[in-house]
PDB file of C-alpha atoms in Angstrom:
ATOM      1  CA  SER A   1       7.587  -6.043   5.547  1.00 95.00           C
ATOM      2  CA  ASP A   2      11.055  -4.834   6.154  1.00 96.00           C
ATOM      3  CA  LYS A   3      12.729  -7.953   4.883  1.00 97.00           C
ATOM      4  CA  ILE A   4      15.101  -8.063   1.939  1.00 97.00           C
ATOM      5  CA  PRO A   5      15.140 -11.656   0.731  1.00 98.00           C
ATOM      6  CA  PHE A   6      18.534 -11.434  -1.033  1.00 97.00           C
ATOM      7  CA  PHE A   7      20.847  -8.486  -1.812  1.00 97.00           C
ATOM      8  CA  ASP A   8      21.857  -9.210  -5.534  1.00 98.00           C
ATOM      9  CA  GLY A   9      22.254  -5.936  -7.406  1.00 98.00           C
ATOM     10  CA  PHE A  10      22.337  -3.649  -4.432  1.00 98.00           C
ATOM     11  CA  VAL A  11      25.313  -1.143  -4.464  1.00 98.00           C
ATOM     12  CA  VAL A  12      24.784   0.639  -1.190  1.00 97.00           C
ATOM     13  CA  GLY A  13      25.892  -0.284   2.325  1.00 95.00           C
ATOM     14  CA  GLU A  14      23.798  -1.775   5.126  1.00 94.00           C
ATOM     15  CA  ASP A  15      23.362   1.570   6.981  1.00 96.00           C
ATOM     16  CA  TYR A  16      21.955   3.395   4.050  1.00 97.00           C
ATOM     17  CA  LEU A  17      19.585   0.465   3.322  1.00 97.00           C
ATOM     18  CA  LYS A  18      18.383   0.346   6.882  1.00 96.00           C
ATOM     19  CA  LYS A  19      17.631   4.118   6.810  1.00 96.00           C
ATOM     20  CA  GLU A  20      15.694   3.671   3.516  1.00 97.00           C
ATOM     21  CA  ILE A  21      13.695   0.748   4.879  1.00 97.00           C
ATOM     22  CA  LEU A  22      12.812   2.767   8.108  1.00 96.00           C
ATOM     23  CA  LYS A  23      11.690   5.651   5.918  1.00 95.00           C
ATOM     24  CA  LEU A  24       9.598   3.705   3.289  1.00 96.00           C
ATOM     25  CA  THR A  25       8.081   0.908   5.242  1.00 97.00           C
ATOM     26  CA  ASP A  26       4.352   0.985   5.951  1.00 96.00           C
ATOM     27  CA  TRP A  27       5.043   0.027   9.508  1.00 97.00           C
ATOM     28  CA  HIS A  28       2.565  -2.239  11.448  1.00 97.00           C
ATOM     29  CA  THR A  29      -0.189  -2.127   8.808  1.00 96.00           C
ATOM     30  CA  GLU A  30      -0.435  -5.893   8.975  1.00 96.00           C
ATOM     31  CA  ASP A  31      -1.606  -5.411  12.615  1.00 97.00           C
ATOM     32  CA  LEU A  32      -3.485  -2.168  12.179  1.00 97.00           C
ATOM     33  CA  PHE A  33      -5.720  -3.640   9.459  1.00 97.00           C
ATOM     34  CA  GLU A  34      -5.888  -7.111  10.959  1.00 97.00           C
ATOM     35  CA  SER A  35      -9.314  -8.688  10.362  1.00 95.00           C
ATOM     36  CA  GLU A  36     -10.114 -12.350  11.130  1.00 93.00           C
ATOM     37  CA  GLU A  37     -13.306 -12.156   9.069  1.00 93.00           C
ATOM     38  CA  ASP A  38     -11.431 -11.266   5.779  1.00 96.00           C
ATOM     39  CA  ASP A  39      -8.718 -12.627   3.567  1.00 96.00           C
ATOM     40  CA  MET A  40      -5.466 -10.735   4.283  1.00 97.00           C
ATOM     41  CA  ILE A  41      -2.890 -10.577   1.446  1.00 97.00           C
ATOM     42  CA  VAL A  42       0.291  -9.315   3.144  1.00 96.00           C
ATOM     43  CA  ALA A  43       3.607  -8.921   1.327  1.00 95.00           C
ATOM     44  CA  ASN A  44       6.435 -10.742   3.175  1.00 95.00           C
ATOM     45  CA  PHE A  45       9.149  -8.705   1.478  1.00 98.00           C
ATOM     46  CA  SER A  46      10.109  -5.039   1.641  1.00 98.00           C
ATOM     47  CA  ARG A  47       8.979  -2.554  -1.102  1.00 96.00           C
ATOM     48  CA  VAL A  48      12.654  -1.455  -1.286  1.00 98.00           C
ATOM     49  CA  PHE A  49      13.207  -5.005  -2.711  1.00 98.00           C
ATOM     50  CA  CYS A  50      10.006  -5.303  -4.806  1.00 98.00           C
ATOM     51  CA  ASP A  51       7.041  -2.964  -4.735  1.00 97.00           C
ATOM     52  CA  PRO A  52       3.913  -5.022  -5.353  1.00 96.00           C
ATOM     53  CA  GLU A  53       1.797  -1.872  -5.615  1.00 94.00           C
ATOM     54  CA  ARG A  54       3.555  -0.833  -8.874  1.00 94.00           C
ATOM     55  CA  PHE A  55       2.868  -1.972 -12.374  1.00 94.00           C
ATOM     56  CA  SER A  56       5.247  -4.716 -13.370  1.00 95.00           C
ATOM     57  CA  ASP A  57       5.623  -2.881 -16.734  1.00 94.00           C
ATOM     58  CA  ASP A  58       7.811   0.252 -16.376  1.00 93.00           C
ATOM     59  CA  GLU A  59       6.064   1.778 -19.331  1.00 94.00           C
ATOM     60  CA  GLN A  60       2.785   1.853 -17.315  1.00 92.00           C
ATOM     61  CA  GLU A  61       4.474   2.893 -14.001  1.00 93.00           C
ATOM     62  CA  VAL A  62       4.918   6.728 -13.434  1.00 91.00           C
ATOM     63  CA  MET A  63       7.369   6.105 -10.596  1.00 93.00           C
ATOM     64  CA  SER A  64       9.818   4.184 -12.817  1.00 94.00           C
ATOM     65  CA  LYS A  65      10.723   7.636 -14.266  1.00 93.00           C
ATOM     66  CA  VAL A  66      12.519   8.441 -10.993  1.00 94.00           C
ATOM     67  CA  GLY A  67      13.994   5.013 -10.497  1.00 95.00           C
ATOM     68  CA  MET A  68      11.318   3.728  -8.223  1.00 96.00           C
ATOM     69  CA  GLY A  69       9.273   1.388 -10.341  1.00 96.00           C
ATOM     70  CA  VAL A  70       8.516  -2.080  -9.390  1.00 98.00           C
ATOM     71  CA  LEU A  71      12.153  -2.695  -8.530  1.00 98.00           C
ATOM     72  CA  TYR A  72      13.717   0.256  -6.882  1.00 98.00           C
ATOM     73  CA  GLU A  73      17.030   1.332  -8.497  1.00 98.00           C
ATOM     74  CA  LYS A  74      17.223   4.666  -6.644  1.00 97.00           C
ATOM     75  CA  GLY A  75      16.541   5.793  -2.998  1.00 96.00           C
ATOM     76  CA  ASP A  76      14.289   8.555  -2.120  1.00 96.00           C
ATOM     77  CA  ASP A  77      17.161  11.031  -2.206  1.00 95.00           C
ATOM     78  CA  GLY A  78      18.090   9.975  -5.693  1.00 95.00           C
ATOM     79  CA  THR A  79      21.146   7.753  -4.719  1.00 96.00           C
ATOM     80  CA  ASP A  80      21.718   4.751  -6.916  1.00 98.00           C
ATOM     81  CA  ILE A  81      20.933   1.756  -4.719  1.00 98.00           C
ATOM     82  CA  ARG A  82      20.646  -1.147  -7.135  1.00 98.00           C
ATOM     83  CA  LEU A  83      21.656  -2.345 -10.596  1.00 98.00           C
ATOM     84  CA  VAL A  84      18.954  -4.389 -12.186  1.00 97.00           C
ATOM     85  CA  ASN A  85      19.622  -6.549 -15.200  1.00 97.00           C
ATOM     86  CA  LYS A  86      17.116  -8.582 -17.164  1.00 97.00           C
ATOM     87  CA  SER A  87      17.749 -11.934 -15.332  1.00 98.00           C
ATOM     88  CA  LEU A  88      17.480 -10.303 -11.893  1.00 98.00           C
ATOM     89  CA  ARG A  89      14.209  -8.633 -12.813  1.00 98.00           C
ATOM     90  CA  GLU A  90      12.722 -11.767 -14.134  1.00 98.00           C
ATOM     91  CA  LYS A  91      13.808 -13.715 -10.990  1.00 98.00           C
ATOM     92  CA  ILE A  92      12.234 -11.123  -8.586  1.00 98.00           C
ATOM     93  CA  LEU A  93       9.104 -10.812 -10.550  1.00 98.00           C
ATOM     94  CA  ASN A  94       8.593 -14.553 -10.994  1.00 98.00           C
ATOM     95  CA  GLU A  95       9.395 -15.433  -7.409  1.00 98.00           C
ATOM     96  CA  TYR A  96       7.927 -12.554  -5.458  1.00 98.00           C
ATOM     97  CA  TYR A  97       5.777 -10.156  -7.447  1.00 98.00           C
ATOM     98  CA  HIS A  98       3.661 -12.539  -9.494  1.00 98.00           C
ATOM     99  CA  PRO A  99       2.999 -14.960  -6.546  1.00 98.00           C
ATOM    100  CA  HIS A 100       1.869 -12.097  -4.454  1.00 98.00           C
ATOM    101  CA  HIS A 101      -0.529 -11.005  -7.086  1.00 97.00           C
ATOM    102  CA  SER A 102      -1.737 -14.604  -7.675  1.00 98.00           C
ATOM    103  CA  LEU A 103      -2.823 -14.709  -3.991  1.00 97.00           C
ATOM    104  CA  LEU A 104      -4.734 -11.492  -4.397  1.00 98.00           C
ATOM    105  CA  SER A 105      -6.432 -12.695  -7.578  1.00 98.00           C
ATOM    106  CA  ALA A 106      -7.354 -16.055  -6.016  1.00 98.00           C
ATOM    107  CA  SER A 107      -8.921 -14.402  -3.083  1.00 98.00           C
ATOM    108  CA  VAL A 108     -10.962 -12.056  -5.354  1.00 98.00           C
ATOM    109  CA  ASN A 109     -12.092 -14.862  -7.589  1.00 98.00           C
ATOM    110  CA  ARG A 110     -13.204 -16.933  -4.485  1.00 97.00           C
ATOM    111  CA  GLN A 111     -15.266 -13.946  -3.288  1.00 97.00           C
ATOM    112  CA  LEU A 112     -16.760 -13.532  -6.793  1.00 98.00           C
ATOM    113  CA  SER A 113     -17.661 -17.205  -6.896  1.00 98.00           C
ATOM    114  CA  HIS A 114     -19.223 -17.349  -3.389  1.00 96.00           C
ATOM    115  CA  ARG A 115     -20.885 -13.834  -3.282  1.00 95.00           C
ATOM    116  CA  GLY A 116     -21.066 -12.514  -6.812  1.00 97.00           C
ATOM    117  CA  GLU A 117     -18.822  -9.554  -5.838  1.00 97.00           C
ATOM    118  CA  ALA A 118     -15.493  -8.822  -4.171  1.00 98.00           C
ATOM    119  CA  VAL A 119     -14.441  -5.844  -2.097  1.00 97.00           C
ATOM    120  CA  ILE A 120     -10.774  -4.930  -1.739  1.00 98.00           C
ATOM    121  CA  ILE A 121      -9.357  -2.535   0.883  1.00 98.00           C
ATOM    122  CA  ASP A 122      -5.983  -1.510  -0.204  1.00 98.00           C
ATOM    123  CA  CYS A 123      -4.098  -0.852   3.111  1.00 97.00           C
ATOM    124  CA  HIS A 124      -1.218   1.663   3.564  1.00 97.00           C
ATOM    125  CA  SER A 125       0.324   4.379   5.629  1.00 97.00           C
ATOM    126  CA  TYR A 126       2.295   7.531   4.751  1.00 96.00           C
ATOM    127  CA  PRO A 127       4.665   9.858   6.496  1.00 95.00           C
ATOM    128  CA  SER A 128       3.497  13.311   7.794  1.00 94.00           C
ATOM    129  CA  VAL A 129       6.080  14.987   5.601  1.00 91.00           C
ATOM    130  CA  PRO A 130       6.251  14.142   1.831  1.00 90.00           C
ATOM    131  CA  PHE A 131       9.015  11.898   0.565  1.00 89.00           C
ATOM    132  CA  ILE A 132      11.534  13.664  -1.771  1.00 87.00           C
ATOM    133  CA  ARG A 133      10.292  11.734  -4.608  1.00 88.00           C
ATOM    134  CA  ASP A 134       6.556  11.884  -3.867  1.00 85.00           C
ATOM    135  CA  LEU A 135       4.461  13.292  -6.749  1.00 82.00           C
ATOM    136  CA  SER A 136       2.452  15.328  -4.250  1.00 87.00           C
ATOM    137  CA  GLN A 137       4.518  17.697  -2.157  1.00 89.00           C
ATOM    138  CA  THR A 138       1.564  19.352  -0.402  1.00 86.00           C
ATOM    139  CA  PRO A 139       2.299  19.970   3.273  1.00 86.00           C
ATOM    140  CA  ASN A 140      -0.211  19.587   6.073  1.00 88.00           C
ATOM    141  CA  ARG A 141      -1.137  15.993   5.124  1.00 96.00           C
ATOM    142  CA  PRO A 142      -4.624  14.707   6.312  1.00 97.00           C
ATOM    143  CA  ASP A 143      -5.053  12.194   9.053  1.00 98.00           C
ATOM    144  CA  PHE A 144      -6.367   9.647   6.622  1.00 98.00           C
ATOM    145  CA  ASN A 145      -6.619   9.232   2.744  1.00 98.00           C
ATOM    146  CA  ILE A 146      -8.849   7.210   0.612  1.00 98.00           C
ATOM    147  CA  GLY A 147      -7.832   6.259  -2.871  1.00 98.00           C
ATOM    148  CA  ILE A 148     -10.468   5.647  -5.496  1.00 98.00           C
ATOM    149  CA  ASP A 149     -10.840   4.350  -9.050  1.00 97.00           C
ATOM    150  CA  SER A 150     -13.567   5.831 -11.334  1.00 97.00           C
ATOM    151  CA  PHE A 151     -14.418   2.232 -12.491  1.00 98.00           C
ATOM    152  CA  HIS A 152     -14.000   0.098  -9.336  1.00 98.00           C
ATOM    153  CA  THR A 153     -14.973   2.468  -6.478  1.00 98.00           C
ATOM    154  CA  PRO A 154     -18.785   2.811  -6.302  1.00 97.00           C
ATOM    155  CA  ASN A 155     -19.851   6.308  -5.197  1.00 97.00           C
ATOM    156  CA  GLU A 156     -21.630   4.724  -2.162  1.00 95.00           C
ATOM    157  CA  LEU A 157     -18.327   3.384  -0.964  1.00 96.00           C
ATOM    158  CA  LYS A 158     -16.736   6.789  -1.348  1.00 97.00           C
ATOM    159  CA  GLU A 159     -19.516   8.737   0.341  1.00 97.00           C
ATOM    160  CA  LYS A 160     -19.767   6.293   3.295  1.00 96.00           C
ATOM    161  CA  SER A 161     -16.063   6.503   3.889  1.00 97.00           C
ATOM    162  CA  ILE A 162     -16.008  10.398   3.775  1.00 97.00           C
ATOM    163  CA  GLN A 163     -19.030  10.394   6.314  1.00 97.00           C
ATOM    164  CA  PHE A 164     -17.264   7.898   8.572  1.00 98.00           C
ATOM    165  CA  PHE A 165     -14.127   9.888   9.056  1.00 98.00           C
ATOM    166  CA  ARG A 166     -16.008  13.177   9.269  1.00 97.00           C
ATOM    167  CA  ASP A 167     -18.079  11.778  12.086  1.00 98.00           C
ATOM    168  CA  LYS A 168     -14.901  10.619  13.846  1.00 98.00           C
ATOM    169  CA  GLY A 169     -13.442  14.113  13.668  1.00 98.00           C
ATOM    170  CA  PHE A 170     -10.483  13.201  11.417  1.00 98.00           C
ATOM    171  CA  SER A 171      -9.363  15.063   8.338  1.00 98.00           C
ATOM    172  CA  LEU A 172      -9.537  13.012   5.068  1.00 98.00           C
ATOM    173  CA  GLY A 173      -7.830  13.313   1.736  1.00 97.00           C
ATOM    174  CA  ILE A 174      -9.516  11.932  -1.355  1.00 97.00           C
ATOM    175  CA  ASP A 175      -6.743  10.749  -3.752  1.00 96.00           C
ATOM    176  CA  GLN A 176      -4.463  13.000  -1.738  1.00 94.00           C
ATOM    177  CA  PRO A 177      -1.639  12.599  -1.043  1.00 95.00           C
ATOM    178  CA  TYR A 178      -1.769   9.265  -2.933  1.00 93.00           C
ATOM    179  CA  SER A 179      -4.263   8.163  -5.509  1.00 94.00           C
ATOM    180  CA  GLY A 180      -5.959   5.012  -6.924  1.00 95.00           C
ATOM    181  CA  THR A 181      -6.534   1.542  -5.440  1.00 97.00           C
ATOM    182  CA  ILE A 182      -5.376  -1.907  -6.345  1.00 97.00           C
ATOM    183  CA  VAL A 183      -7.268  -4.282  -8.617  1.00 97.00           C
ATOM    184  CA  PRO A 184      -6.093  -7.627 -10.090  1.00 97.00           C
ATOM    185  CA  MET A 185      -5.123  -7.068 -13.750  1.00 94.00           C
ATOM    186  CA  GLU A 186      -7.548  -9.841 -14.933  1.00 96.00           C
ATOM    187  CA  HIS A 187     -10.484  -7.679 -13.685  1.00 98.00           C
ATOM    188  CA  TYR A 188      -9.030  -4.192 -14.086  1.00 96.00           C
ATOM    189  CA  LYS A 189     -11.450  -1.950 -15.961  1.00 97.00           C
ATOM    190  CA  LYS A 190     -13.506  -5.032 -16.926  1.00 97.00           C
ATOM    191  CA  ASN A 191     -15.520  -6.232 -13.942  1.00 98.00           C
ATOM    192  CA  LYS A 192     -17.491  -3.702 -11.750  1.00 97.00           C
ATOM    193  CA  GLU A 193     -18.258  -6.470  -9.337  1.00 98.00           C
ATOM    194  CA  VAL A 194     -14.664  -6.276  -8.262  1.00 98.00           C
ATOM    195  CA  LYS A 195     -14.829  -3.100  -5.981  1.00 98.00           C
ATOM    196  CA  SER A 196     -11.790  -1.453  -4.449  1.00 98.00           C
ATOM    197  CA  ILE A 197     -10.878   1.497  -2.188  1.00 98.00           C
ATOM    198  CA  MET A 198      -7.553   2.439  -0.702  1.00 98.00           C
ATOM    199  CA  LEU A 199      -7.183   3.465   2.930  1.00 98.00           C
ATOM    200  CA  GLU A 200      -4.008   5.179   4.060  1.00 97.00           C
ATOM    201  CA  ILE A 201      -3.095   6.380   7.547  1.00 98.00           C
ATOM    202  CA  ASN A 202      -0.903   9.200   8.423  1.00 98.00           C
ATOM    203  CA  ARG A 203       1.980   7.676  10.425  1.00 97.00           C
ATOM    204  CA  GLY A 204       1.930  10.707  12.668  1.00 97.00           C
ATOM    205  CA  LEU A 205      -1.270   9.336  14.140  1.00 98.00           C
ATOM    206  CA  TYR A 206       0.223   6.112  15.374  1.00 98.00           C
ATOM    207  CA  LEU A 207       4.183   6.201  15.412  1.00 98.00           C
ATOM    208  CA  VAL A 208       6.593   8.010  17.623  1.00 97.00           C
ATOM    209  CA  PRO A 209       8.078  10.654  15.226  1.00 93.00           C
ATOM    210  CA  GLY A 210      11.240   9.542  13.269  1.00 91.00           C
ATOM    211  CA  THR A 211      10.836   5.898  14.548  1.00 96.00           C
ATOM    212  CA  ASN A 212       8.901   2.762  13.701  1.00 97.00           C
ATOM    213  CA  GLN A 213       7.656   2.512  17.337  1.00 98.00           C
ATOM    214  CA  LYS A 214       4.067   2.600  18.287  1.00 98.00           C
ATOM    215  CA  SER A 215       2.851   5.793  19.921  1.00 98.00           C
ATOM    216  CA  ASP A 216       0.322   6.137  22.776  1.00 98.00           C
ATOM    217  CA  ASN A 217      -2.414   6.594  20.132  1.00 97.00           C
ATOM    218  CA  TYR A 218      -1.700   3.349  18.316  1.00 98.00           C
ATOM    219  CA  PHE A 219      -4.574   1.234  19.815  1.00 98.00           C
ATOM    220  CA  GLN A 220      -7.079   4.071  19.368  1.00 98.00           C
ATOM    221  CA  ILE A 221      -6.178   4.251  15.617  1.00 98.00           C
ATOM    222  CA  LYS A 222      -6.393   0.490  15.343  1.00 98.00           C
ATOM    223  CA  GLU A 223      -9.962   0.549  16.638  1.00 98.00           C
ATOM    224  CA  VAL A 224     -10.938   3.288  14.216  1.00 98.00           C
ATOM    225  CA  VAL A 225      -9.497   1.146  11.379  1.00 98.00           C
ATOM    226  CA  LYS A 226     -11.393  -1.915  12.650  1.00 97.00           C
ATOM    227  CA  GLU A 227     -14.640   0.132  12.632  1.00 98.00           C
ATOM    228  CA  PHE A 228     -13.894   1.304   9.098  1.00 98.00           C
ATOM    229  CA  ILE A 229     -13.390  -2.323   7.850  1.00 97.00           C
ATOM    230  CA  GLU A 230     -16.637  -3.357   9.533  1.00 96.00           C
ATOM    231  CA  LEU A 231     -18.457  -0.451   7.799  1.00 95.00           C
ATOM    232  CA  ILE A 232     -17.099  -1.587   4.399  1.00 93.00           C
ATOM    233  CA  ARG A 233     -17.999  -5.207   5.019  1.00 89.00           C
ATOM    234  CA  ASP A 234     -21.600  -4.342   6.080  1.00 84.00           C
TER     235      ASP A 234
END
């Protein structure tokens, strides 16, 4: 999402914030990954406001070292964008972060109850050129990237994904430029029946450069993603 629910703590102007949201948002992923046959857990708030993909504990979150933990206090260029005190942190975590993760956990637990296993596809996009604060500054980013976890991503899931994109003629990164995949904390490193793989799409494949507008290739890429989801489901 590109929505900021409230602006408490922010110390930058509207123009700066709009540019940061344009840069950092995973545009149109709620549509690109749409699947009527699966549960979709979609954040309805911007990652600039609260990033549900980060650990809530800054001690566990590597990006907190550059001011971009679960609650961003710096922009990608290092500008101070928000002052976060204890009460603001607790409010956002309790009203946005934890409810989002509760939805994910509930969905996973329903699947475990009904099927004995649950499979998560962690859905994202990334820019063709690295962010300033990205841990990986490697240029020439691949078309797609899968993120894996040694405990929660079965080798079969990894190999089928590699073969799928190879057959489609796309380049594929493995944990490059981004690594790992989301798992509810109650199952993290505990339950191998909770399986997870991250799929990230290079925005150059489906956006007009420098904008959040869909390019002519958008629907072709959406069809590729649909086939990938069906492969994982099958």
